[in-house]
Coordinates of C-alpha atoms and ligand atoms in Angstrom, one line a residue:
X1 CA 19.3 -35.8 -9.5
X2 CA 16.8 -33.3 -10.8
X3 CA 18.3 -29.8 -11.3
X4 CA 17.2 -27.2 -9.3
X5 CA 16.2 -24.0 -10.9
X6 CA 16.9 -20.5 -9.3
X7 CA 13.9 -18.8 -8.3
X8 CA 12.9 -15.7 -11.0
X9 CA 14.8 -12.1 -10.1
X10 CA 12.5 -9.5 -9.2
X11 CA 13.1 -6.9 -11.5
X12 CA 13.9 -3.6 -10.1
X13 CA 11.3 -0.6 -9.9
X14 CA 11.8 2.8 -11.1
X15 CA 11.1 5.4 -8.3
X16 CA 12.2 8.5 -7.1
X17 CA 12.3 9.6 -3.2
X18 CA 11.9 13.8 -3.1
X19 CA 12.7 15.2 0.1
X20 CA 10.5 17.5 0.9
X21 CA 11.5 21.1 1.7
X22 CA 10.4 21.5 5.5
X23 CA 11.0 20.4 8.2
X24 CA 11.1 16.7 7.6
X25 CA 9.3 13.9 5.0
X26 CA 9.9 13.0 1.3
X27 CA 7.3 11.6 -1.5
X28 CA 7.7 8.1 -3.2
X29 CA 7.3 8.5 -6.7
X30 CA 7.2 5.7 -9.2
X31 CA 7.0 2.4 -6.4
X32 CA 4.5 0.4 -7.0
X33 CA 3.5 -1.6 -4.2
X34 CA 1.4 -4.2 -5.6
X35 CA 4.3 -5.3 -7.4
X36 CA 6.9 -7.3 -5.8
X37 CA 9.8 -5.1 -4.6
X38 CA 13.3 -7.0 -4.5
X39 CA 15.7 -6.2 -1.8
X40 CA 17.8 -3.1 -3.4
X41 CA 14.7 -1.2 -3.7
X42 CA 13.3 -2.5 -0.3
X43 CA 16.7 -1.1 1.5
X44 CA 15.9 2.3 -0.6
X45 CA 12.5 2.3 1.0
X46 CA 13.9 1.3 4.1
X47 CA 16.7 4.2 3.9
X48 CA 14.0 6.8 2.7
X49 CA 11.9 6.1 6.0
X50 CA 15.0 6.4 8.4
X51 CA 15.9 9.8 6.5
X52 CA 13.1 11.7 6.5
X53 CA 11.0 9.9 8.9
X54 CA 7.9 10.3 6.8
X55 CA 7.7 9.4 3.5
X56 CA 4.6 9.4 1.6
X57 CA 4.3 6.7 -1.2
X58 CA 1.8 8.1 -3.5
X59 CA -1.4 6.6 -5.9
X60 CA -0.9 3.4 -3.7
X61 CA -3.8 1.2 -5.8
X62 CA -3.0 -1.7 -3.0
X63 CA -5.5 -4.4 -1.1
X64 CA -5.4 -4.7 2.4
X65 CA -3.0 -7.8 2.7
X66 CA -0.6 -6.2 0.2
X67 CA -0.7 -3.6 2.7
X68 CA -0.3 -6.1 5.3
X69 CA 2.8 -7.8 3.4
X70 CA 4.8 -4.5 2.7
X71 CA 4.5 -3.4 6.4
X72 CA 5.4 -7.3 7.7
X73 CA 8.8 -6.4 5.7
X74 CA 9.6 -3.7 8.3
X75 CA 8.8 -6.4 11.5
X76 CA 5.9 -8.0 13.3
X77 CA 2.7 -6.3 13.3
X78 CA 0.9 -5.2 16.4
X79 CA -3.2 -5.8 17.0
X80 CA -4.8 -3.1 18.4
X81 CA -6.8 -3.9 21.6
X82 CA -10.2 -2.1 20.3
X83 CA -10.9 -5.5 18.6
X84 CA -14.3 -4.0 17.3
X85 CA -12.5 -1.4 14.7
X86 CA -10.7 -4.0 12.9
X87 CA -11.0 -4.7 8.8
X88 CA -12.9 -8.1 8.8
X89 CA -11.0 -11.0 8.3
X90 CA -7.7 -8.6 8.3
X91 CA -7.3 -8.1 12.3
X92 CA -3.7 -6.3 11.3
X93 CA -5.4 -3.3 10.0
X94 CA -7.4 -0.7 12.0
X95 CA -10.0 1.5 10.7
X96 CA -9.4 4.5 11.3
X97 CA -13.2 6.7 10.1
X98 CA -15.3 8.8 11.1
X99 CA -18.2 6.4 9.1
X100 CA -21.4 5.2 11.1
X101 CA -23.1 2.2 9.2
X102 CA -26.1 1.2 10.4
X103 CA -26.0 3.2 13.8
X104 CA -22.2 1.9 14.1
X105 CA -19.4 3.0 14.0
X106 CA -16.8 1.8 11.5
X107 CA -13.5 2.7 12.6
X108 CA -11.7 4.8 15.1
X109 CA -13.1 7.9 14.8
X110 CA -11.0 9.8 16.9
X111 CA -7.8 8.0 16.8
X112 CA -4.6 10.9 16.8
X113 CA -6.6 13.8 18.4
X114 CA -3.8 14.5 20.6
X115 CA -0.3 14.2 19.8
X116 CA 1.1 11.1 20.6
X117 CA 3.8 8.3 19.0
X118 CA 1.6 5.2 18.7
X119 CA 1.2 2.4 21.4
X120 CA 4.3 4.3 23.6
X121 CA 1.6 2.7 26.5
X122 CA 3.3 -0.6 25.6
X123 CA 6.4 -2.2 26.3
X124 CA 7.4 -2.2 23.3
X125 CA 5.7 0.5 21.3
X126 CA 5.9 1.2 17.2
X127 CA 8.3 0.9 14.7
X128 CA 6.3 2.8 12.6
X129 CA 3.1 3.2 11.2
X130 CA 1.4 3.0 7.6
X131 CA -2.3 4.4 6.9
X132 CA -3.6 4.2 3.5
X133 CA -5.8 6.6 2.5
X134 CA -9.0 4.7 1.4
X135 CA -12.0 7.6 1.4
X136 CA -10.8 11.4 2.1
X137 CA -12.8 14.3 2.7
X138 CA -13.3 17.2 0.5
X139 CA -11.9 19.8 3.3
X140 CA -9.7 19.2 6.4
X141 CA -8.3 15.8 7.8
X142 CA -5.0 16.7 7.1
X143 CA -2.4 14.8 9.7
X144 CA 0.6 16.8 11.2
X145 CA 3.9 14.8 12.2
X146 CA 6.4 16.7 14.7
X147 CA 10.4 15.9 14.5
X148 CA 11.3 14.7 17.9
X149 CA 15.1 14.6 17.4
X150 CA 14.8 18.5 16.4
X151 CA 12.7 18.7 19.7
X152 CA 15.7 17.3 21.7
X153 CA 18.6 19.1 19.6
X154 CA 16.6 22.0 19.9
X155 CA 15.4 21.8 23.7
X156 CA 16.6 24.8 26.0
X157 CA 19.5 24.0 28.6
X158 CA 17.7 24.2 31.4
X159 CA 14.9 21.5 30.3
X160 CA 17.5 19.3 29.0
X161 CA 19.0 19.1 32.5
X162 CA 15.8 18.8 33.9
X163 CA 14.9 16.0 31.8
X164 CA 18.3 14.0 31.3
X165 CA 18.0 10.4 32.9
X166 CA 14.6 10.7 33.6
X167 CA 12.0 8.5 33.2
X168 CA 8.0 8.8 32.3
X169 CA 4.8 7.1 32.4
X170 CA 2.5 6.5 29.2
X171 CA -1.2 5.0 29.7
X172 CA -3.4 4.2 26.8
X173 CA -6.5 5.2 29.6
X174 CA -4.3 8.6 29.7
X175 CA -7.3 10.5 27.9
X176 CA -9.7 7.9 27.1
X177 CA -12.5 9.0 29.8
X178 CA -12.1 12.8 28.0
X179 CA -12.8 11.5 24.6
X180 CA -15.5 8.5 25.9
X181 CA -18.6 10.5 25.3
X182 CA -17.3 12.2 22.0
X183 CA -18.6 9.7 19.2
X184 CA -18.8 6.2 21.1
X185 CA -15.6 5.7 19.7
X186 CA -14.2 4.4 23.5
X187 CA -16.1 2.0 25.0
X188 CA -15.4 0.7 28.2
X189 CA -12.5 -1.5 28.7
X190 CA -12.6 -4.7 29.7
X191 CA -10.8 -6.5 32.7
X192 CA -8.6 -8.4 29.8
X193 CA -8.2 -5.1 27.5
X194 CA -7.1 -3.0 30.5
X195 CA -4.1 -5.8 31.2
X196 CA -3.0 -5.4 27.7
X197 CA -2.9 -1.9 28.4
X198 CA -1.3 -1.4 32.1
X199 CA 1.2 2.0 32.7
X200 CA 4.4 1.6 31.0
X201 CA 7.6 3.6 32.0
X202 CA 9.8 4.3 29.5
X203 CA 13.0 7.1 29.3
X204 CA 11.6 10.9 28.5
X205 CA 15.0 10.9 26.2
X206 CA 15.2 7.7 23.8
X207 CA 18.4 6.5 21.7
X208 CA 16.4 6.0 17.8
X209 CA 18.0 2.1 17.7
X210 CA 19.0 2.7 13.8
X211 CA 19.8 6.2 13.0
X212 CA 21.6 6.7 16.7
X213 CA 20.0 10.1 17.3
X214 CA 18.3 10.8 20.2
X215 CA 14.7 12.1 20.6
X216 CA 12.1 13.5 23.1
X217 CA 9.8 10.6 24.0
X218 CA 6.9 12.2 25.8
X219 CA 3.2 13.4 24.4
X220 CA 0.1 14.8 25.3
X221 CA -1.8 11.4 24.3
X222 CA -0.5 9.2 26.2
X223 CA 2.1 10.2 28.9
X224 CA 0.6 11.0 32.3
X225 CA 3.9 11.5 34.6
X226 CA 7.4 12.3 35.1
X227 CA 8.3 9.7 37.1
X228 CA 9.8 10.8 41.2
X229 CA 8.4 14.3 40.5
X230 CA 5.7 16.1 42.4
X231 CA 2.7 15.9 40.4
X232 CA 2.7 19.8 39.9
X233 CA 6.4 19.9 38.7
X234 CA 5.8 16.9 36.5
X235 CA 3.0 18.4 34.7
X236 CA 4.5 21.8 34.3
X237 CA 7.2 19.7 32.8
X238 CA 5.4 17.8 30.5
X239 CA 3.7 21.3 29.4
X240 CA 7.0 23.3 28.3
X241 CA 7.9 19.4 26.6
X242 CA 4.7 19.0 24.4
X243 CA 5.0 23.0 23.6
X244 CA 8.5 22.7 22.4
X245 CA 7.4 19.4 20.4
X246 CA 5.5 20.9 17.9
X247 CA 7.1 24.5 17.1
X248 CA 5.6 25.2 13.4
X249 CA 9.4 25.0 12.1
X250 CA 9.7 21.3 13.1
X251 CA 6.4 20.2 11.6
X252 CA 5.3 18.1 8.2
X253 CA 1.3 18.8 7.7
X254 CA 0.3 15.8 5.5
X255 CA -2.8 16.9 2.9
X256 CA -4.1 13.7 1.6
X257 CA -4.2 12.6 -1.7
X258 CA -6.3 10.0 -3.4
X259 CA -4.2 6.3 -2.8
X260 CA -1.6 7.8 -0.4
X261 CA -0.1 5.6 1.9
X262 CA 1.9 7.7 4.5
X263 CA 4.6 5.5 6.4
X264 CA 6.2 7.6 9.3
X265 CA 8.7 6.2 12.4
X266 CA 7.3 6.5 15.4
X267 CA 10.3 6.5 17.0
X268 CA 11.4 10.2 15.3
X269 CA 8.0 11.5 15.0
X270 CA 4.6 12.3 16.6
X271 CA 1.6 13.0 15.0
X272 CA -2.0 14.1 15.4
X273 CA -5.1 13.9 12.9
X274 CA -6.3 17.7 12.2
X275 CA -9.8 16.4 12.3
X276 CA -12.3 17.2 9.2
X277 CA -16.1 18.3 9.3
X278 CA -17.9 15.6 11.0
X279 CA -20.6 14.9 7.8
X280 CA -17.6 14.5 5.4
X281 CA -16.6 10.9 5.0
X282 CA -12.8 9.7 5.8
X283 CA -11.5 6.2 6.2
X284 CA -7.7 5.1 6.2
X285 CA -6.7 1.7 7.1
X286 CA -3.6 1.6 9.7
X287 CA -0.8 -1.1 10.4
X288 CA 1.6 -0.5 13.1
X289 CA 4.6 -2.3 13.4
X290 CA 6.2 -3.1 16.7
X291 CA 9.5 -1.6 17.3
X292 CA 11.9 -2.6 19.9
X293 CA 12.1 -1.2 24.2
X294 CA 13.0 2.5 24.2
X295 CA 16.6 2.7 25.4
Ligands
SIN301 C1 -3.5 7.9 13.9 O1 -3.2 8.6 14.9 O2 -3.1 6.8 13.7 C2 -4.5 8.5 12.9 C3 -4.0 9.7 12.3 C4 -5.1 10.3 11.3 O3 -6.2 9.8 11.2 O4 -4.7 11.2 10.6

């Protein structure tokens, strides 16, 4: 019988995790992520991201499938349904640019200019998110995340009653026709692309299923309704929700920095893209994870 030899230990990295001193998010310092990572310092990472919700892992030097591989750690990775802003041969990873090449745009130009926890308009929305900084601009384009658990811990009596139990829609469509004619970054939907995109209903208030805590679960990019309210109420509703979301004293603004790759949890945080001067060039590439049905 011919022995069988143990496959190689991965050797462990050096890195730090540095909280922040805001609101929430820490920096990775050290990690290398075109390096194997064994599974003490994956369950670091992993603990990091639950933490602080945001961490940013900097001077990333990483290809796009090595991105691909260190976000398939965390679960299955969701395709986006604008199948025209996806990396070539890498359908995982949207473009997310402001770039035109050749009359055409190269990514999603205007992807996070409302607040707004990615793909909530699905049944199962993100786990989180990773973009990797690939071209920033030299002003503006920061990205801002907002702690939703502070939202809820935070949230006035009286909305908290008003909101307990309840239940609200999220549309992917919920803004599109506003932003269609900004940048020919929304073209019209097909038949098939709407039905991967129908109104989902999940609870205003969600459980987070690994830290326990709960958090708001409403935004001004995608949710359209509170459902069984008048339409008036349910907007007026929404309103005092998405102002008490993003108070300055429960928000992270991200500044880029050459190689960053920002992971954050969508199921703590949302975010929006600051926007930068439209001449100056930025490109990030995005995975998104799917996470499990709000509860
Ligand atoms: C996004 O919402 O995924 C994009 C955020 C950004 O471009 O800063």
């Amino acid at each position: 019988m011919s022995a069988v030899s143990a496959s190689p230990a991965i050797a462990p990295q050096h890195f730090e995790i540095r909280p922040f001193s805001g609101a929430v998010g820490a920096e990775i310092i050290g990690l290398d992520l075109s390096r194997p990572i064994n599974d003490q310092d994956f369950a670091r990472i992993h603990r990091g991201h639950l933490d602080h919700h945001v961490v940013v892992l900097r001077d990333q030097r990483i290809s796009p499938q090595q991105q691909i591989d260190f976000s398939r750690r965390f679960g299955v990775l969701q395709i986006h349904v604008l199948k025209q802003f996806l990396l070539a041969g890498h359908p995982e990873i949207l473009i997310v640019s402001n770039i035109v090449e050749n009359g055409q745009n190269i990514g999603l130009g205007d992807a996070g200019k409302f607040w707004h926890s990615d793909l909530s308009y699905k049944e199962l929305p993100s786990l989180g998110s990773m973009l990797h900084a690939q071209e920033l601009p030299s002003e503006g384009g920061d990205t801002l995340f907002a702690d939703m658990h502070k939202a809820w811990d935070t949230l006035p009596e009286a909305l908290r009653k008003a909101v307990e139990g309840r239940s609200a829609a999220h549309s992917y469509t919920a803004r599109y026709s506003e932003t269609k004619f900004e940048g020919n970054w929304r073209p019209t939907l097909t038949p098939e692309q709407l039905a991967q995109v129908a109104e989902v209903v999940h609870p205003v208030v969600r459980t987070h299923p690994e830290n326990g805590r709960k958090a708001l679960f409403v935004s001004e990019g995608f949710t359209t309704r509170i459902v069984g309210l008048p339409e008036d109420e349910s907007k007026h509703l929404l309103d005092e929700l998405y102002a008490h979301s993003v108070l300055p004293q429960n928000i992270y603004r991200h500044q880029w920095q050459p190689h960053d790759l920002v992971f954050w949890d969508n199921r703590s945080l949302i975010h929006l893209a600051a926007g930068c001067p439209s001449h100056l060039r930025r490109k990030l590439y995005r995975t998104t994870i799917q996470g499990d049905a709000p509860f």
